[in-house]
Coordinates of C-alpha atoms (C1' of nucleotides) in Angstrom, one line a residue:
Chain A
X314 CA 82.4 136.4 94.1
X315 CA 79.8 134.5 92.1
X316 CA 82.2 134.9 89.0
X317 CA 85.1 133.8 90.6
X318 CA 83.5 130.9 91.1
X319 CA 82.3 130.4 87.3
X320 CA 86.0 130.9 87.0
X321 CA 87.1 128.1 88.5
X322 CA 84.0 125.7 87.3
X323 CA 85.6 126.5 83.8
X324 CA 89.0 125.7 85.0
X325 CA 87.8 122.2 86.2
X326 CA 85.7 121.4 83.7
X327 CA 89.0 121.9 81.2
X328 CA 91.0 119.1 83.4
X329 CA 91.1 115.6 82.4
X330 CA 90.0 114.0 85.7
X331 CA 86.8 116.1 85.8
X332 CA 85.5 116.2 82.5
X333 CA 82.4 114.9 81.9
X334 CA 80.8 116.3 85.2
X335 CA 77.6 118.5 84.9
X336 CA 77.8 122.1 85.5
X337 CA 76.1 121.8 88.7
X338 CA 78.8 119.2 89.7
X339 CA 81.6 121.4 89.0
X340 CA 80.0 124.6 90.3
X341 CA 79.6 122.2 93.8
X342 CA 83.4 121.5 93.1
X343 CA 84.3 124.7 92.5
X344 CA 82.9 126.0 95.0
X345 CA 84.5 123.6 97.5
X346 CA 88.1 124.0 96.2
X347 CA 90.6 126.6 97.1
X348 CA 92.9 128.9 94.6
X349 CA 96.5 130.0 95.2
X350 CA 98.8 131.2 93.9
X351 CA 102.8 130.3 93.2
X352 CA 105.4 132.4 92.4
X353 CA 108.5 130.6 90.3
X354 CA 110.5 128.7 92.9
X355 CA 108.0 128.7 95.9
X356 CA 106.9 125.3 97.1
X357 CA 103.9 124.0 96.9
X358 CA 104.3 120.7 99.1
X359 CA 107.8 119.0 100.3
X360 CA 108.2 115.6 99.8
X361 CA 106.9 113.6 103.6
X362 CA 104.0 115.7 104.3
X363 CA 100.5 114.5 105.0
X364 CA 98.7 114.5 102.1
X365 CA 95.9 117.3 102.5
X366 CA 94.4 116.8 99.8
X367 CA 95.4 117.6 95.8
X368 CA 96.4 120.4 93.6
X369 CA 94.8 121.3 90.1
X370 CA 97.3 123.6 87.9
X371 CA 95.2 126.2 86.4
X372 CA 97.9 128.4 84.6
X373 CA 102.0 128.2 84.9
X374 CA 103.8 124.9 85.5
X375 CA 104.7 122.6 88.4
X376 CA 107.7 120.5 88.9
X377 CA 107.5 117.1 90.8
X378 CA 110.9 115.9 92.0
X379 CA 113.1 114.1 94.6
X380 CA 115.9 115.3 96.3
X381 CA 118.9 113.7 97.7
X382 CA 120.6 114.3 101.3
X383 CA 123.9 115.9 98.9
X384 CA 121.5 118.3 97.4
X385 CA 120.9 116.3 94.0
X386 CA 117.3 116.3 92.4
X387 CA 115.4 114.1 90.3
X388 CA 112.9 115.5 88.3
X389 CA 109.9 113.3 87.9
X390 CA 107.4 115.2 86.0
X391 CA 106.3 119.0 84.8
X392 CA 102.7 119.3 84.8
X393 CA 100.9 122.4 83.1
X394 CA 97.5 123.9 82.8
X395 CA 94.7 121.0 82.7
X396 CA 96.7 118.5 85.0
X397 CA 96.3 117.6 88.7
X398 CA 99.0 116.7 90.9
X399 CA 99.3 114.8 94.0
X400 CA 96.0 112.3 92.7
X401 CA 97.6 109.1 94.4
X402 CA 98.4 110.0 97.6
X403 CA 94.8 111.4 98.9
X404 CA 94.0 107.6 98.5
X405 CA 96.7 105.7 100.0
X406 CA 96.7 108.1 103.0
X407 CA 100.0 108.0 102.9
X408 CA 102.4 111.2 102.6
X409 CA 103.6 112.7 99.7
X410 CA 105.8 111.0 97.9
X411 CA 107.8 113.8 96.2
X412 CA 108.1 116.8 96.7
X413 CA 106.5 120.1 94.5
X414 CA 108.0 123.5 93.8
X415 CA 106.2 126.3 90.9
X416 CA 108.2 126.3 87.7
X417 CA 106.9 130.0 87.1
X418 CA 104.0 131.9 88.2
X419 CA 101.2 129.4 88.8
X420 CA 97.3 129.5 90.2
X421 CA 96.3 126.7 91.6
X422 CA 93.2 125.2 92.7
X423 CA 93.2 122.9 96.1
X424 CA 90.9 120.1 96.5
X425 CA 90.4 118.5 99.6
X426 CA 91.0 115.3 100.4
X427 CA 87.5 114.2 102.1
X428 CA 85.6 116.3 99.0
X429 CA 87.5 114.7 96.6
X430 CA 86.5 110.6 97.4
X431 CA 83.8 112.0 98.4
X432 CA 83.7 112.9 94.6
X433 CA 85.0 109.6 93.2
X434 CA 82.0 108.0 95.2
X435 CA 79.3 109.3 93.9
X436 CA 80.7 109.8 90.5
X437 CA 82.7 106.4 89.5
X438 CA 83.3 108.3 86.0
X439 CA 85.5 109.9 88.1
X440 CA 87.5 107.5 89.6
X441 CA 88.1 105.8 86.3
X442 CA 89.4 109.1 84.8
X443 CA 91.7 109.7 87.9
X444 CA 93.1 106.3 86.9
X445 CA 93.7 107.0 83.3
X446 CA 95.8 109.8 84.7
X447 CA 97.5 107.5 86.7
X448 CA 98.6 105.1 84.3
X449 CA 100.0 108.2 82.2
X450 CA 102.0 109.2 85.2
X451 CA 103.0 105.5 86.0
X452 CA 104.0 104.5 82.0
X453 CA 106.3 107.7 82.7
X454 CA 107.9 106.6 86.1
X455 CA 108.7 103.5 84.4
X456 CA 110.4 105.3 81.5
X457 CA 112.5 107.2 83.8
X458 CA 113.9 103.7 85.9
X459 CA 114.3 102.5 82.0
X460 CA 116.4 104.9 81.1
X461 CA 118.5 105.5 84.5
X462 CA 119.3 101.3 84.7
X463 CA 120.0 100.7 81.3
X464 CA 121.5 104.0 79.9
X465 CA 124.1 106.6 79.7
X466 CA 123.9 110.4 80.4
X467 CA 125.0 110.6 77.1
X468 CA 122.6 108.4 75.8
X469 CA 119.8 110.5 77.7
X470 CA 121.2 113.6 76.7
X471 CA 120.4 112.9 73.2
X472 CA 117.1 111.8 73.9
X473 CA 115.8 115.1 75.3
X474 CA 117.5 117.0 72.4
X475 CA 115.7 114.6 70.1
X476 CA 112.0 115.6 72.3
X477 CA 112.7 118.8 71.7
X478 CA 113.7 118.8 68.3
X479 CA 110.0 117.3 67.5
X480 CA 108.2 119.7 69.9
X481 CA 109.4 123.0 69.1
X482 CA 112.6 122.3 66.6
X483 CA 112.6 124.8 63.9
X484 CA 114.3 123.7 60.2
X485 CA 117.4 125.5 59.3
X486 CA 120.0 125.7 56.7
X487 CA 122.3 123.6 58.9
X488 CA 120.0 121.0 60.4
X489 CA 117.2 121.3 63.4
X490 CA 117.9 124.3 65.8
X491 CA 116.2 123.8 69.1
X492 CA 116.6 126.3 71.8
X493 CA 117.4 124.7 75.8
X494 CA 114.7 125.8 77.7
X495 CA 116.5 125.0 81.2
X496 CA 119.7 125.6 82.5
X497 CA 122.2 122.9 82.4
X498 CA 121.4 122.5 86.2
X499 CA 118.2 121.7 85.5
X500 CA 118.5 119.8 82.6
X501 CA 120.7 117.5 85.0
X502 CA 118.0 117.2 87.1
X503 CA 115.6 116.1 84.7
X504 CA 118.4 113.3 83.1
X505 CA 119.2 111.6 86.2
X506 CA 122.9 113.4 86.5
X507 CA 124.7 116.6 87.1
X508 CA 125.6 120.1 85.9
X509 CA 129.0 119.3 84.7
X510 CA 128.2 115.8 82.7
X511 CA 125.3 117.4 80.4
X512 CA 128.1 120.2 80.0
X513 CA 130.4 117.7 79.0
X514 CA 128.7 115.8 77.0
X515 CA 127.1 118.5 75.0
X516 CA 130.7 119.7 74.7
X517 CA 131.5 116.4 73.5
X518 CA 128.4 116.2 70.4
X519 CA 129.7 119.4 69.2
X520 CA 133.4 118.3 69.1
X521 CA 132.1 114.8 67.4
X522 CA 130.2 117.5 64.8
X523 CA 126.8 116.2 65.7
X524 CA 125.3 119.3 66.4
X525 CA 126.6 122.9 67.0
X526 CA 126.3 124.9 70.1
X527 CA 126.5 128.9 70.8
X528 CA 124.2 129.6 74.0
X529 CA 121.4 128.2 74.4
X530 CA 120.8 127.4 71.1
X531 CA 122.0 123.7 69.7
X532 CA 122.0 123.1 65.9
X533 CA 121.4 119.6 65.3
X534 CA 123.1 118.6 62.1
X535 CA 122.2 114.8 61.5
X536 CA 118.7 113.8 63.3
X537 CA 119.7 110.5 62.1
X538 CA 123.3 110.1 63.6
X539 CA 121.7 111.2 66.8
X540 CA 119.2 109.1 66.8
X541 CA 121.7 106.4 65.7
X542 CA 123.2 107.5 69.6
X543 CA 120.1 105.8 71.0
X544 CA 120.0 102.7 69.6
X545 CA 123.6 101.8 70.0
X546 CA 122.7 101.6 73.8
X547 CA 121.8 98.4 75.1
Chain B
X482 CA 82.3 73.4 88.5
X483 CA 80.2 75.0 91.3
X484 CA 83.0 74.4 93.7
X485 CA 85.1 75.8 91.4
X486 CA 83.6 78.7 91.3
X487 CA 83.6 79.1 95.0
X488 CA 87.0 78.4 95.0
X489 CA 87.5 81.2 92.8
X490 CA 85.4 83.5 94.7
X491 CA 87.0 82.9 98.2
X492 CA 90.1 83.8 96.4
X493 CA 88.7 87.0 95.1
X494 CA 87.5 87.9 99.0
X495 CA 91.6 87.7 100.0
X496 CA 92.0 90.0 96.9
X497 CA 92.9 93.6 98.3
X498 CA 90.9 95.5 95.6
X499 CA 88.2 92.9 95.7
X500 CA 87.7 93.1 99.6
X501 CA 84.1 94.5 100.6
X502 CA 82.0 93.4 97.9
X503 CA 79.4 91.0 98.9
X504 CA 79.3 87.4 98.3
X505 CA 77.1 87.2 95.0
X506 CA 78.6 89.8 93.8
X507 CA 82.6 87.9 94.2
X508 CA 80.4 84.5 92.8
X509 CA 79.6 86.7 89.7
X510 CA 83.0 88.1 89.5
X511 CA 84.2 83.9 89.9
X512 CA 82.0 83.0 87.2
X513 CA 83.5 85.5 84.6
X514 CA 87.2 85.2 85.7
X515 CA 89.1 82.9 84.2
X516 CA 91.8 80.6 86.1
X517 CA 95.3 80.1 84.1
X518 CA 98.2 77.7 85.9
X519 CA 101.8 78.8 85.2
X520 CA 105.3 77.3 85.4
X521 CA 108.5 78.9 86.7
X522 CA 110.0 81.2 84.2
X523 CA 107.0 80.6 82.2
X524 CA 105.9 84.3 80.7
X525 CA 102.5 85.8 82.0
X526 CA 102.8 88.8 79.2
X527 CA 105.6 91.0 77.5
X528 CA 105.9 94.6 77.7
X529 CA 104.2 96.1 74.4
X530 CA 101.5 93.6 74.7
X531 CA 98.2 95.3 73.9
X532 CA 96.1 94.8 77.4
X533 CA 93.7 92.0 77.6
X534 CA 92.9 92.5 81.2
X535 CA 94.6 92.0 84.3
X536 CA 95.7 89.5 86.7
X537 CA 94.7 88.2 90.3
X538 CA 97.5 85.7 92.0
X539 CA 95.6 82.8 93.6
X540 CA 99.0 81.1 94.8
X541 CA 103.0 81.8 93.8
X542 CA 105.1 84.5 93.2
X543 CA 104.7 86.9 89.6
X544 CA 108.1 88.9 88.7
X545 CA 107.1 92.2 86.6
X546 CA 110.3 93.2 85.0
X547 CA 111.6 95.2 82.5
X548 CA 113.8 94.6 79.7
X549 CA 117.0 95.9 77.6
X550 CA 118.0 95.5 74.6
X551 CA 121.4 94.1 76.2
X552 CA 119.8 91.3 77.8
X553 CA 119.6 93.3 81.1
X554 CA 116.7 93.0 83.3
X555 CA 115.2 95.8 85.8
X556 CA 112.8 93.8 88.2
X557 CA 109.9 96.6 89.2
X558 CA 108.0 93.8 91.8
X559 CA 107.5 91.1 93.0
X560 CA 104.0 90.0 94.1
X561 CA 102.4 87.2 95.6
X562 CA 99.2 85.7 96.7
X563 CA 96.1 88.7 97.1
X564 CA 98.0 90.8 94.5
X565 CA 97.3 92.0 91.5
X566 CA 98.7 92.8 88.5
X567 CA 98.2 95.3 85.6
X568 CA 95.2 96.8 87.2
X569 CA 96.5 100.0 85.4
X570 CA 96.9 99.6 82.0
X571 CA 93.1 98.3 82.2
X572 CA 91.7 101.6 82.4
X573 CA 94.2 103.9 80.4
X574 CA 93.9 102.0 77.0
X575 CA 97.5 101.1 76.4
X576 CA 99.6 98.4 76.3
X577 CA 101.2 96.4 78.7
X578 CA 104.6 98.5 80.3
X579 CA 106.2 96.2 81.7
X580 CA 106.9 91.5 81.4
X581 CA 105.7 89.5 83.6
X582 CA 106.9 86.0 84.6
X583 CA 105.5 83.7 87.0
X584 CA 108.4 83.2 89.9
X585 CA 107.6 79.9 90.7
X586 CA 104.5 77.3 90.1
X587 CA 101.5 80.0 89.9
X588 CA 97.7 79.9 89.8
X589 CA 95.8 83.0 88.5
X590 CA 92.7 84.4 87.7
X591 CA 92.4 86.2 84.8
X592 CA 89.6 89.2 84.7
X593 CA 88.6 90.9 81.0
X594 CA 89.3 94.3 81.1
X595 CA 85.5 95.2 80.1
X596 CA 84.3 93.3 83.0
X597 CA 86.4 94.9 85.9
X598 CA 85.5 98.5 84.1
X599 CA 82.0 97.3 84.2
X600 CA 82.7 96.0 88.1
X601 CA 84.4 99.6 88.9
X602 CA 81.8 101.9 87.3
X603 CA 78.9 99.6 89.8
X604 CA 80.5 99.7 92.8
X605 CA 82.8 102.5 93.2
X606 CA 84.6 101.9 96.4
X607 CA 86.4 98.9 93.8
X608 CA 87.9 101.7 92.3
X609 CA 88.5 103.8 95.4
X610 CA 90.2 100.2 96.6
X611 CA 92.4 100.2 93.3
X612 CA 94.0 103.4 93.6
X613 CA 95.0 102.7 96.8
X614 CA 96.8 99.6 96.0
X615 CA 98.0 101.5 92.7
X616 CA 99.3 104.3 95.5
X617 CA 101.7 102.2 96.8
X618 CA 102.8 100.8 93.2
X619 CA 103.4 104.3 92.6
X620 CA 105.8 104.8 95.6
X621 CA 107.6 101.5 94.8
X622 CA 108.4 103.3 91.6
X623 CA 109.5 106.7 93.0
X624 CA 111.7 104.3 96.0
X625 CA 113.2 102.8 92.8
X626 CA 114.8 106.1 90.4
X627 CA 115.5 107.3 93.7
X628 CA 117.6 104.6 94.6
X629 CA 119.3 103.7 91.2
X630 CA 119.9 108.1 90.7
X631 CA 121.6 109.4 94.3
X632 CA 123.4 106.1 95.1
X633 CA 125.7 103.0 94.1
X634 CA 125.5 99.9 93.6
X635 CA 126.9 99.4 97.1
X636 CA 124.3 101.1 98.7
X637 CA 121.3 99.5 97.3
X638 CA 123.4 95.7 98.0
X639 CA 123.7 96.7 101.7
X640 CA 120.1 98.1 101.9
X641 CA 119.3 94.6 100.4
X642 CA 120.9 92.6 103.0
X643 CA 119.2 95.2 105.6
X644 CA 115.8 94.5 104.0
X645 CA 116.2 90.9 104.6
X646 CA 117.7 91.1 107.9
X647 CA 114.4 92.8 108.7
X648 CA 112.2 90.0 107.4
X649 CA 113.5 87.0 108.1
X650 CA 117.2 87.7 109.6
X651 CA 118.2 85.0 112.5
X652 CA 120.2 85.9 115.7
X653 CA 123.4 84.3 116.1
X654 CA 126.5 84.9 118.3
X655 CA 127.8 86.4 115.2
X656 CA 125.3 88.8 114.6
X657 CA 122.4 88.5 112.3
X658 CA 122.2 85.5 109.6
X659 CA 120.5 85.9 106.5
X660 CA 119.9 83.6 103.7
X661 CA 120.0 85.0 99.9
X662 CA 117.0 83.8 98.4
X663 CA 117.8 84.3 94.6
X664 CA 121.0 83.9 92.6
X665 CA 123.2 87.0 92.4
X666 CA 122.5 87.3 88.8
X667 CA 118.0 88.2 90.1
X668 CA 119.6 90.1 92.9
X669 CA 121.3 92.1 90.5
X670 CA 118.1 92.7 88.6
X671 CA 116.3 93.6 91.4
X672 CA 118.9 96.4 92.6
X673 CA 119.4 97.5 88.8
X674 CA 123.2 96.4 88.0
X675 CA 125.2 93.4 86.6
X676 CA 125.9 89.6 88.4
X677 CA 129.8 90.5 88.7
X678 CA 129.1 94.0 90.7
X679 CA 126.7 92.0 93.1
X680 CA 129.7 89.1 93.6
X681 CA 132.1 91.9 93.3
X682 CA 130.3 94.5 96.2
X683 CA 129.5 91.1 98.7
X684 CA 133.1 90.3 98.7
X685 CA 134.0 93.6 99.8
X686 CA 132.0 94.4 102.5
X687 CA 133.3 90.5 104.0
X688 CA 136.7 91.8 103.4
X689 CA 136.2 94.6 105.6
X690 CA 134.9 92.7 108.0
X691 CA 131.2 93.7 108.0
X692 CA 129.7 90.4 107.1
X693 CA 130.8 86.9 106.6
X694 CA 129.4 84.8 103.3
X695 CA 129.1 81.0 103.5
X696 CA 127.4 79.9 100.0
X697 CA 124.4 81.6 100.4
X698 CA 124.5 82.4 104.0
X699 CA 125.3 85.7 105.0
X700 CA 126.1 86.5 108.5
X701 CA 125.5 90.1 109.0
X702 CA 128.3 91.1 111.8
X703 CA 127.5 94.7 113.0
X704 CA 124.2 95.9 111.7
X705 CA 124.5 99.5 113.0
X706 CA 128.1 99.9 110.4
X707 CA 126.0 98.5 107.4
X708 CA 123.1 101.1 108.2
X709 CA 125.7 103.5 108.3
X710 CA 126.5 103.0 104.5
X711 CA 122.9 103.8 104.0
X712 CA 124.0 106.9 105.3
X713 CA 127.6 107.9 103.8
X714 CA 125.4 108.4 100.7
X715 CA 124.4 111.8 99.7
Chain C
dC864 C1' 131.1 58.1 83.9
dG865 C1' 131.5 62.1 81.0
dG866 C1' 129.2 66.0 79.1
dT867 C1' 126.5 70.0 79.5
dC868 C1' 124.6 73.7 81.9
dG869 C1' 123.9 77.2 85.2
dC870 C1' 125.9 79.7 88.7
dC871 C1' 129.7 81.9 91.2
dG872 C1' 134.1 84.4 91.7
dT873 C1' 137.8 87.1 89.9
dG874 C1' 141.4 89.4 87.3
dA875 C1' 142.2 92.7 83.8
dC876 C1' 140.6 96.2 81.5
dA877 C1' 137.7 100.2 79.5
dA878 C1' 134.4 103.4 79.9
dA879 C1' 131.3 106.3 82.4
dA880 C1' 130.1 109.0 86.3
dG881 C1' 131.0 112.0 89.7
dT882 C1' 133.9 115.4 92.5
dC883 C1' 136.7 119.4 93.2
dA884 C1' 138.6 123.5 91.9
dT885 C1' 139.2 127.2 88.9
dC886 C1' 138.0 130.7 85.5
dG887 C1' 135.2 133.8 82.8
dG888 C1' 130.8 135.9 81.6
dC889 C1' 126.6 138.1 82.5
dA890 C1' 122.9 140.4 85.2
dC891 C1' 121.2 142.7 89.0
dG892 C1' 121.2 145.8 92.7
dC893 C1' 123.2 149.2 95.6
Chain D
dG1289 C1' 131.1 151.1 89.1
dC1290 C1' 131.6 147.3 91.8
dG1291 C1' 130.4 143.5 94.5
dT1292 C1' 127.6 139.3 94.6
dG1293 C1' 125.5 135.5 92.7
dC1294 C1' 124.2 132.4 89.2
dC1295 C1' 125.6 130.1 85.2
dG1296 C1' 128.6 127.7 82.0
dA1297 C1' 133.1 125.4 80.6
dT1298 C1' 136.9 122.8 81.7
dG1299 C1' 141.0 120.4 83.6
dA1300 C1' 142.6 116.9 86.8
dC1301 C1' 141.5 113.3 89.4
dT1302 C1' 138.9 109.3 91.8
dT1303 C1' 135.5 106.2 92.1
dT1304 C1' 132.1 103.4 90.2
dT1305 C1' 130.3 100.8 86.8
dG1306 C1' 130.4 97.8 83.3
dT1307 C1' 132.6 94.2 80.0
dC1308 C1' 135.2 90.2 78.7
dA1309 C1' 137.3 86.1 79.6
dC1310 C1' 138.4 82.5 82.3
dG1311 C1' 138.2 78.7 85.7
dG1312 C1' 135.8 76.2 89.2
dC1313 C1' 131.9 73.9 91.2
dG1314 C1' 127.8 71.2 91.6
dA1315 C1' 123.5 69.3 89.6
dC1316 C1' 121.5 66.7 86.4
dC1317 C1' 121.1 63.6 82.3
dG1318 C1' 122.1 60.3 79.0

DNA sequence: CGGTCGCCGTGACAAAAGTCATCGGCACGC
DNA sequence: GCGTGCCGATGACTTTTGTCACGGCGACCG
């Protein structure tokens, strides 16, 4: 028991909105807070609920996202090892905004609600982290109604091809090669549009010769000419 | 100047995120805030602006607004009196995300970003009070990629009128009269499309009977048919 | 008064987005 | 092996969105 609980005082102190507390202070947290676990697909909260409190992600991935009455998502964020989730609403008391589903298999650690301002009181180092965090996950909101009001799918398309290419794109013969880590579906989701446009439009760089497809692999010939696609939007 | 001051601190008292901190301590707050006067149209700060500070509206209307390189705008609020503004990039270092633009003749208080850190980390519930407000920034946000990626243009023009029915809507024999309160070309930028679309989307719904538009009078016929467009959309 | 400017409305058009239906492949389980 | 389900591609079509160009109106100014 007692190591389970050293456990999760090392998983705290490695996320952003509690570093800097003593080890007593994160063995009181850790103490307080609640692990589960996620298996991929299972939710975690649906968008509406009261708030109970928030989520700490201490392996596997989460997906924030909105859904539609016709069955169409909206992927807002993935958040990995190290993040929280859910910060905003324990203050507001309002319900959560969005709703959270496991991307893969995922612990979690559970904060309460009353321990957690309870937290931010008597440790304003806290509260000024938990809005650093905040302003992250704001500046990316904003992105997102940037790029749904003033671009194309095709436009956002070549964005996330471009991400990846500087995350994990690997120099080739022919260009960048980057592998699609989501299915198209998904990848819909996460651009603001649906399964058959990011077909389509990929369809439509590799008939233009921008980049060449077989699976889910995408050779990206000219970085440039792609990143040409972006700025011709206006 | 001393009644200056107290002017400044009574403002502060109506400030949300100011609200609960004792009188010497708003007079102190006074003392180092600084008042600035705006114009209409005049510009409070541009997007990519390294952050000064932020922004507490004494009296008026501020507009904070994004952008394109089209001339297109996205308005992301609109706040008045007891607001504030750009209480997050304070506190996560960057710049500015978004412009802001004073609506009409404005009076605010400007507050250094080390002296509101300095305010947060001695009396915590000032940051407790912050995330709150910044909670219900953040569901603005979501309410806005939701709206501009599951529906049309339509939509978000008859949720509009609906909005404003709400508010300020007057009974008549007819049904329900509003008033538009900017030009088509703001509405546009506050429902994320083009002047023509706006023009273009009013027209139709008086041509089918579910409103009537007299300059900028709109008499709303049968409210229950214009919720059900909020509906149709999936 | 005549000019300029900002706003509105509209027609004509072009492009983008989305829907629906169909087909083929691949994996998994029984 | 064979059904079932998920995924991807694609054609055909509709709807929506956006662009361009024009003309009209009213306010305001010199």
């Amino acid at each position: 028991m007692a190591e389970i609980r050293v456990d999760h005082a090392q998983t705290l102190a490695k996320v952003q909105i509690f570093s800097g507390l003593t080890e007593s202070e994160l063995a009181f947290l850790a103490q307080r807070s609640v692990p589960r676990r996620f298996s991929p697909g299972e939710t975690v909260f649906s968008e509406g609920e009261p708030c109970a409190g928030l989520y700490v992600v201490e392996s596997g991935h989460l997906r924030i996202f909105k859904s539609s009455a016709g069955g169409r998502e909206q992927v807002l964020s993935i958040d990995g090892p190290g993040s929280s989730v859910a910060e905003l609403p324990v203050f507001d008391g309002g319900n959560y905004p969005a709703s959270v589903t496991a991307v893969d298999d995922a612990t979690l650690l559970f904060v309460s609600k009353q321990d957690f301002q309870a937290l931010c009181l008597a440790h304003p180092q806290v509260a000024l982290k938990v809005l650093r965090v905040v302003g992250a996950r704001l500046r990316r909101l904003v992105g997102i109604i940037e790029e749904l009001s003033f671009t194309t799918v095709r436009h956002r398309l070549a964005s996330f091809l471009l991400r990846l290419a500087r995350t994990e794109g690997k120099r080739t013969a022919d260009g960048v090669e980057v592998t699609l880590p989501v299915s198209n579906q998904e990848l819909a989701s996460q651009i603001g549009t649906v399964r058959e446009l990011v077909s389509r439009n990929l369809s439509r760089f590799q008939s233009e010769g921008l980049v060449s497809i077989d699976g889910r692999s995408v050779i990206i010939h000219d970085l440039k000419a792609l990143e040409a696609e972006l700025r011709s939007a206006e």
